[in-house]
Coordinates of C-alpha atoms in Angstrom, one line a residue:
X1 CA 93.1 164.9 92.2
X2 CA 94.3 167.8 94.3
X3 CA 97.9 168.9 93.7
X4 CA 100.2 168.4 96.6
X5 CA 103.4 170.3 97.4
X6 CA 106.6 168.8 95.9
X7 CA 108.5 166.7 98.4
X8 CA 111.4 169.1 98.3
X9 CA 109.2 172.0 99.2
X10 CA 107.7 170.1 102.1
X11 CA 111.1 169.2 103.5
X12 CA 112.3 172.8 103.1
X13 CA 109.3 174.1 105.0
X14 CA 109.9 171.4 107.7
X15 CA 113.5 172.7 108.0
X16 CA 112.3 176.3 108.5
X17 CA 109.8 175.2 111.2
X18 CA 112.3 173.0 113.0
X19 CA 115.3 175.4 113.0
X20 CA 114.0 177.9 115.7
X21 CA 112.9 175.0 117.9
X22 CA 116.3 173.3 117.7
X23 CA 118.1 176.5 118.4
X24 CA 115.9 177.3 121.4
X25 CA 116.5 173.9 122.8
X26 CA 120.2 174.2 122.3
X27 CA 120.2 177.6 124.1
X28 CA 118.6 176.0 127.2
X29 CA 120.8 172.9 127.0
X30 CA 117.9 170.6 126.2
X31 CA 118.7 167.3 124.4
X32 CA 117.8 166.5 120.8
X33 CA 116.3 163.1 121.8
X34 CA 113.2 163.2 124.1
X35 CA 110.7 160.7 125.4
X36 CA 107.1 162.1 125.2
X37 CA 103.5 161.2 125.3
X38 CA 101.3 162.4 122.5
X39 CA 97.6 161.7 122.9
X40 CA 97.6 158.1 124.1
X41 CA 101.0 156.9 122.8
X42 CA 104.5 157.2 124.1
X43 CA 107.4 157.9 121.8
X44 CA 111.2 158.2 121.9
X45 CA 111.9 161.0 119.4
X46 CA 115.0 162.4 117.7
X47 CA 114.1 166.1 117.0
X48 CA 116.5 166.3 114.1
X49 CA 114.3 163.8 112.2
X50 CA 111.3 165.0 110.2
X51 CA 108.9 162.2 111.2
X52 CA 109.9 162.6 114.9
X53 CA 109.7 166.3 114.8
X54 CA 106.2 166.2 113.3
X55 CA 105.0 163.9 116.1
X56 CA 106.7 166.1 118.8
X57 CA 105.0 169.4 117.5
X58 CA 101.6 168.2 116.2
X59 CA 101.1 164.9 118.1
X60 CA 100.8 162.8 114.9
X61 CA 102.4 162.1 111.5
X62 CA 100.5 162.6 108.3
X63 CA 97.1 163.3 109.9
X64 CA 95.1 162.9 106.7
X65 CA 96.4 159.3 106.4
X66 CA 95.7 158.6 110.0
X67 CA 92.2 159.9 109.6
X68 CA 91.7 157.5 106.7
X69 CA 93.0 154.7 108.9
X70 CA 90.3 155.4 111.4
X71 CA 87.6 155.2 108.7
X72 CA 88.7 151.9 107.1
X73 CA 90.1 150.0 110.1
X74 CA 88.0 148.2 112.7
X75 CA 88.7 146.2 115.9
X76 CA 89.8 142.7 115.1
X77 CA 91.4 143.6 111.8
X78 CA 94.7 142.3 110.5
X79 CA 96.8 145.2 109.0
X80 CA 100.1 145.1 107.1
X81 CA 102.2 148.3 107.4
X82 CA 104.7 147.9 104.6
X83 CA 107.4 150.5 104.9
X84 CA 106.8 151.2 108.6
X85 CA 109.8 153.3 109.3
X86 CA 109.8 154.2 113.1
X87 CA 106.3 152.9 113.6
X88 CA 104.4 156.2 113.5
X89 CA 101.4 154.7 111.6
X90 CA 101.8 151.2 112.9
X91 CA 101.3 152.4 116.5
X92 CA 98.1 154.3 115.6
X93 CA 96.8 151.2 113.7
X94 CA 97.7 149.1 116.7
X95 CA 95.2 151.1 118.8
X96 CA 92.5 150.8 116.1
X97 CA 92.6 147.0 115.8
X98 CA 92.5 146.6 119.6
X99 CA 93.1 143.3 121.4
X100 CA 91.4 141.1 118.8
X101 CA 93.4 142.4 115.9
X102 CA 97.1 142.5 114.8
X103 CA 99.3 144.9 112.9
X104 CA 102.5 143.6 111.2
X105 CA 105.0 146.3 110.5
X106 CA 107.6 145.6 107.9
X107 CA 110.8 147.8 107.8
X108 CA 114.0 146.9 105.8
X109 CA 116.5 149.4 107.3
X110 CA 118.0 148.4 110.6
X111 CA 118.2 152.1 111.6
X112 CA 114.4 152.7 111.4
X113 CA 113.6 149.2 112.6
X114 CA 115.6 149.8 115.8
X115 CA 113.8 153.1 116.4
X116 CA 110.4 151.3 115.9
X117 CA 111.3 148.6 118.4
X118 CA 112.2 151.3 120.9
X119 CA 108.8 153.1 120.4
X120 CA 106.9 149.8 120.7
X121 CA 108.7 149.0 123.9
X122 CA 107.2 152.2 125.4
X123 CA 103.7 150.9 124.4
X124 CA 103.7 147.2 125.5
X125 CA 99.9 146.8 125.1
X126 CA 99.8 147.6 121.4
X127 CA 99.0 144.7 119.0
X128 CA 101.9 145.5 116.7
X129 CA 104.6 143.1 115.6
X130 CA 107.7 144.6 114.0
X131 CA 109.6 142.7 111.3
X132 CA 113.0 143.6 110.0
X133 CA 112.1 142.6 106.4
X134 CA 111.8 143.8 102.8
X135 CA 108.8 142.5 100.8
X136 CA 109.5 141.6 97.2
X137 CA 108.0 139.4 94.4
X138 CA 107.9 135.7 94.1
X139 CA 111.1 135.7 92.2
X140 CA 112.9 137.2 95.1
X141 CA 114.3 140.2 93.3
X142 CA 117.1 141.6 95.4
X143 CA 116.6 144.9 97.3
X144 CA 119.2 147.7 97.3
X145 CA 121.9 147.7 99.9
X146 CA 120.5 151.1 101.2
X147 CA 117.2 152.9 101.0
X148 CA 116.0 156.2 102.3
X149 CA 114.5 156.0 105.8
X150 CA 115.9 159.1 107.5
X151 CA 114.7 162.7 106.9
X152 CA 117.2 164.6 109.0
X153 CA 116.1 168.2 108.8
X154 CA 119.5 169.5 110.0
X155 CA 121.4 168.1 107.0
X156 CA 121.9 169.8 103.7
X157 CA 119.4 168.9 100.9
X158 CA 122.3 168.6 98.6
X159 CA 123.3 165.4 100.4
X160 CA 119.8 163.9 100.1
X161 CA 118.4 161.4 97.6
X162 CA 117.1 163.7 94.8
X163 CA 113.9 161.5 94.4
X164 CA 112.6 161.4 97.9
X165 CA 114.8 163.9 99.7
X166 CA 115.8 161.3 102.3
X167 CA 119.1 159.9 103.5
X168 CA 120.1 156.3 102.9
X169 CA 120.3 153.7 105.6
X170 CA 121.5 150.1 105.3
X171 CA 119.2 147.2 104.7
X172 CA 121.9 144.7 105.8
X173 CA 120.5 141.8 107.8
X174 CA 116.8 142.2 106.8
X175 CA 114.8 139.2 105.7
X176 CA 113.3 139.1 102.2
X177 CA 110.2 137.4 101.1
X178 CA 106.9 138.0 99.3
X179 CA 103.6 138.7 101.0
X180 CA 102.1 135.6 99.5
X181 CA 105.0 133.5 100.9
X182 CA 104.7 135.1 104.3
X183 CA 100.9 134.7 104.5
X184 CA 101.3 130.9 103.8
X185 CA 104.3 130.4 106.2
X186 CA 102.6 132.3 109.0
X187 CA 99.2 130.8 108.3
X188 CA 97.6 134.3 108.2
X189 CA 93.8 133.9 108.1
X190 CA 92.8 137.3 106.9
X191 CA 94.3 140.7 105.8
X192 CA 91.9 143.6 106.0
X193 CA 94.1 146.6 105.4
X194 CA 97.5 147.3 103.8
X195 CA 99.5 150.5 104.0
X196 CA 102.0 150.5 101.2
X197 CA 104.8 153.1 101.1
X198 CA 108.1 151.8 99.7
X199 CA 109.3 154.6 97.4
X200 CA 109.1 153.0 93.9
X201 CA 109.2 149.3 94.9
X202 CA 105.4 149.1 95.1
X203 CA 105.2 147.1 91.8
X204 CA 107.5 144.5 93.1
X205 CA 105.6 144.2 96.4
X206 CA 102.2 143.9 94.7
X207 CA 103.5 141.3 92.2
X208 CA 104.3 139.1 95.2
X209 CA 100.9 139.7 96.8
X210 CA 98.5 138.7 94.1
X211 CA 97.2 135.6 95.8
X212 CA 96.7 137.5 99.0
X213 CA 94.8 140.3 97.2
X214 CA 92.5 137.9 95.4
X215 CA 91.8 135.9 98.5
X216 CA 91.3 138.6 101.2
X217 CA 90.5 141.7 99.1
X218 CA 92.1 144.1 101.6
X219 CA 91.7 147.9 101.4
X220 CA 95.0 149.4 100.4
X221 CA 96.4 152.9 101.3
X222 CA 99.1 153.4 98.8
X223 CA 101.6 156.1 98.0
X224 CA 101.7 157.2 94.4
X225 CA 104.8 159.0 93.3
X226 CA 105.6 158.1 89.7
X227 CA 109.1 159.8 89.8
X228 CA 110.2 157.1 92.3
X229 CA 109.9 154.4 89.7
X230 CA 113.3 154.6 88.1
X231 CA 113.6 150.9 87.2
X232 CA 112.2 150.5 83.6
X233 CA 111.3 146.9 84.6
X234 CA 109.2 148.2 87.5
X235 CA 107.1 151.0 86.0
X236 CA 104.5 153.0 87.8
X237 CA 101.8 152.1 85.3
X238 CA 102.4 148.3 86.0
X239 CA 101.5 148.9 89.6
X240 CA 98.2 150.4 88.6
X241 CA 97.6 147.6 86.1
X242 CA 98.2 144.9 88.8
X243 CA 95.8 146.6 91.2
X244 CA 93.1 147.1 88.5
X245 CA 93.3 143.6 87.3
X246 CA 93.0 142.3 90.8
X247 CA 89.6 144.1 90.9
X248 CA 90.6 147.4 92.6
X249 CA 89.2 150.8 92.1
X250 CA 90.9 154.0 93.1
X251 CA 89.7 156.9 95.4
X252 CA 91.2 160.0 97.0
X253 CA 91.4 159.8 100.8
X254 CA 88.2 161.8 101.0
X255 CA 86.4 159.3 98.8
X256 CA 86.4 160.8 95.3
X257 CA 86.8 158.3 92.4
X258 CA 90.0 158.4 90.5
X259 CA 90.5 157.5 86.8
X260 CA 91.2 153.9 86.0
X261 CA 93.6 154.9 83.2
X262 CA 97.2 154.3 84.3
X263 CA 98.6 156.7 81.8
X264 CA 96.1 159.4 82.8
X265 CA 96.9 158.9 86.5
X266 CA 100.6 159.2 85.9
X267 CA 100.2 162.4 83.8
X268 CA 98.2 164.1 86.6
X269 CA 100.9 163.7 89.2
X270 CA 103.7 166.2 88.7
X271 CA 107.4 165.2 89.0
X272 CA 108.5 165.4 92.6
X273 CA 105.0 165.1 94.1
X274 CA 103.5 162.2 96.0
X275 CA 100.0 161.5 97.1
X276 CA 98.2 158.8 99.0
X277 CA 95.2 157.0 97.6
X278 CA 92.7 154.4 98.6
X279 CA 92.5 151.2 96.5
X280 CA 89.3 149.4 97.2
X281 CA 88.1 146.1 95.9
X282 CA 85.5 146.7 93.3
X283 CA 83.6 144.9 90.6
X284 CA 86.2 142.3 89.8
X285 CA 89.3 142.0 87.6
X286 CA 89.6 143.7 84.3
X287 CA 90.4 141.8 81.1
X288 CA 93.3 143.7 79.6
X289 CA 95.9 142.3 81.9
X290 CA 96.2 139.2 84.0
X291 CA 96.4 139.7 87.8
X292 CA 100.0 138.7 88.0

């Protein structure tokens, strides 16, 4: 796997790029919040925020991931965006699935959920439904009172979460359920693609999605960042085992096969680094661990 920049380095570079733009806008009396059109989508952006600033300057957020979306998503697909934040990926996915498909965007913090609703209101034709919800396992393990969902490039890094370099926002008021529960309650007939980025809670989410994975075999784009897994009962390697034993194989975003060894995978990702991978349904479940 290619080595990515540490999160802290990426945020620092973002701050360096953002500073002259913010100062220039201040000099001319321009606001920090803007409403813009980038490509075919409309956004309300706060230029102090890293995700928003990336969209403002480049027209998109995490272009390699969005390129992968285009390769694995088809019109009519049902997509789950878990950890949707302001909807930067959900909106792109909404265009890809077109009128016959549907994107469900799950976000636990009210701060980011509200921003996502505002962006979706500017694009009323998109097939995206935002849910103020945290996904968990079947036991209903409680989520933290706050999680990182802001990356304010104007704030000091000393104030940020040391693991993800983000700033905490409240999860108060969000619903909480497992994917399997939600699929049954909403009578979801298919799930084609899942984007999973929940900063260390992936194991919990996947444990509550086993029936869905076995039934629908969706392709999963998943963030891997072992240093986020600070709960000894929710280890990074268990996330890998759950996916492997549900029949998944792992690939880089450009299609190169990744080792099936959880220990080897973890050892290859340096502390502070994250990378996205594709988990694709393969030859069937392994035998060393039950798919639970």
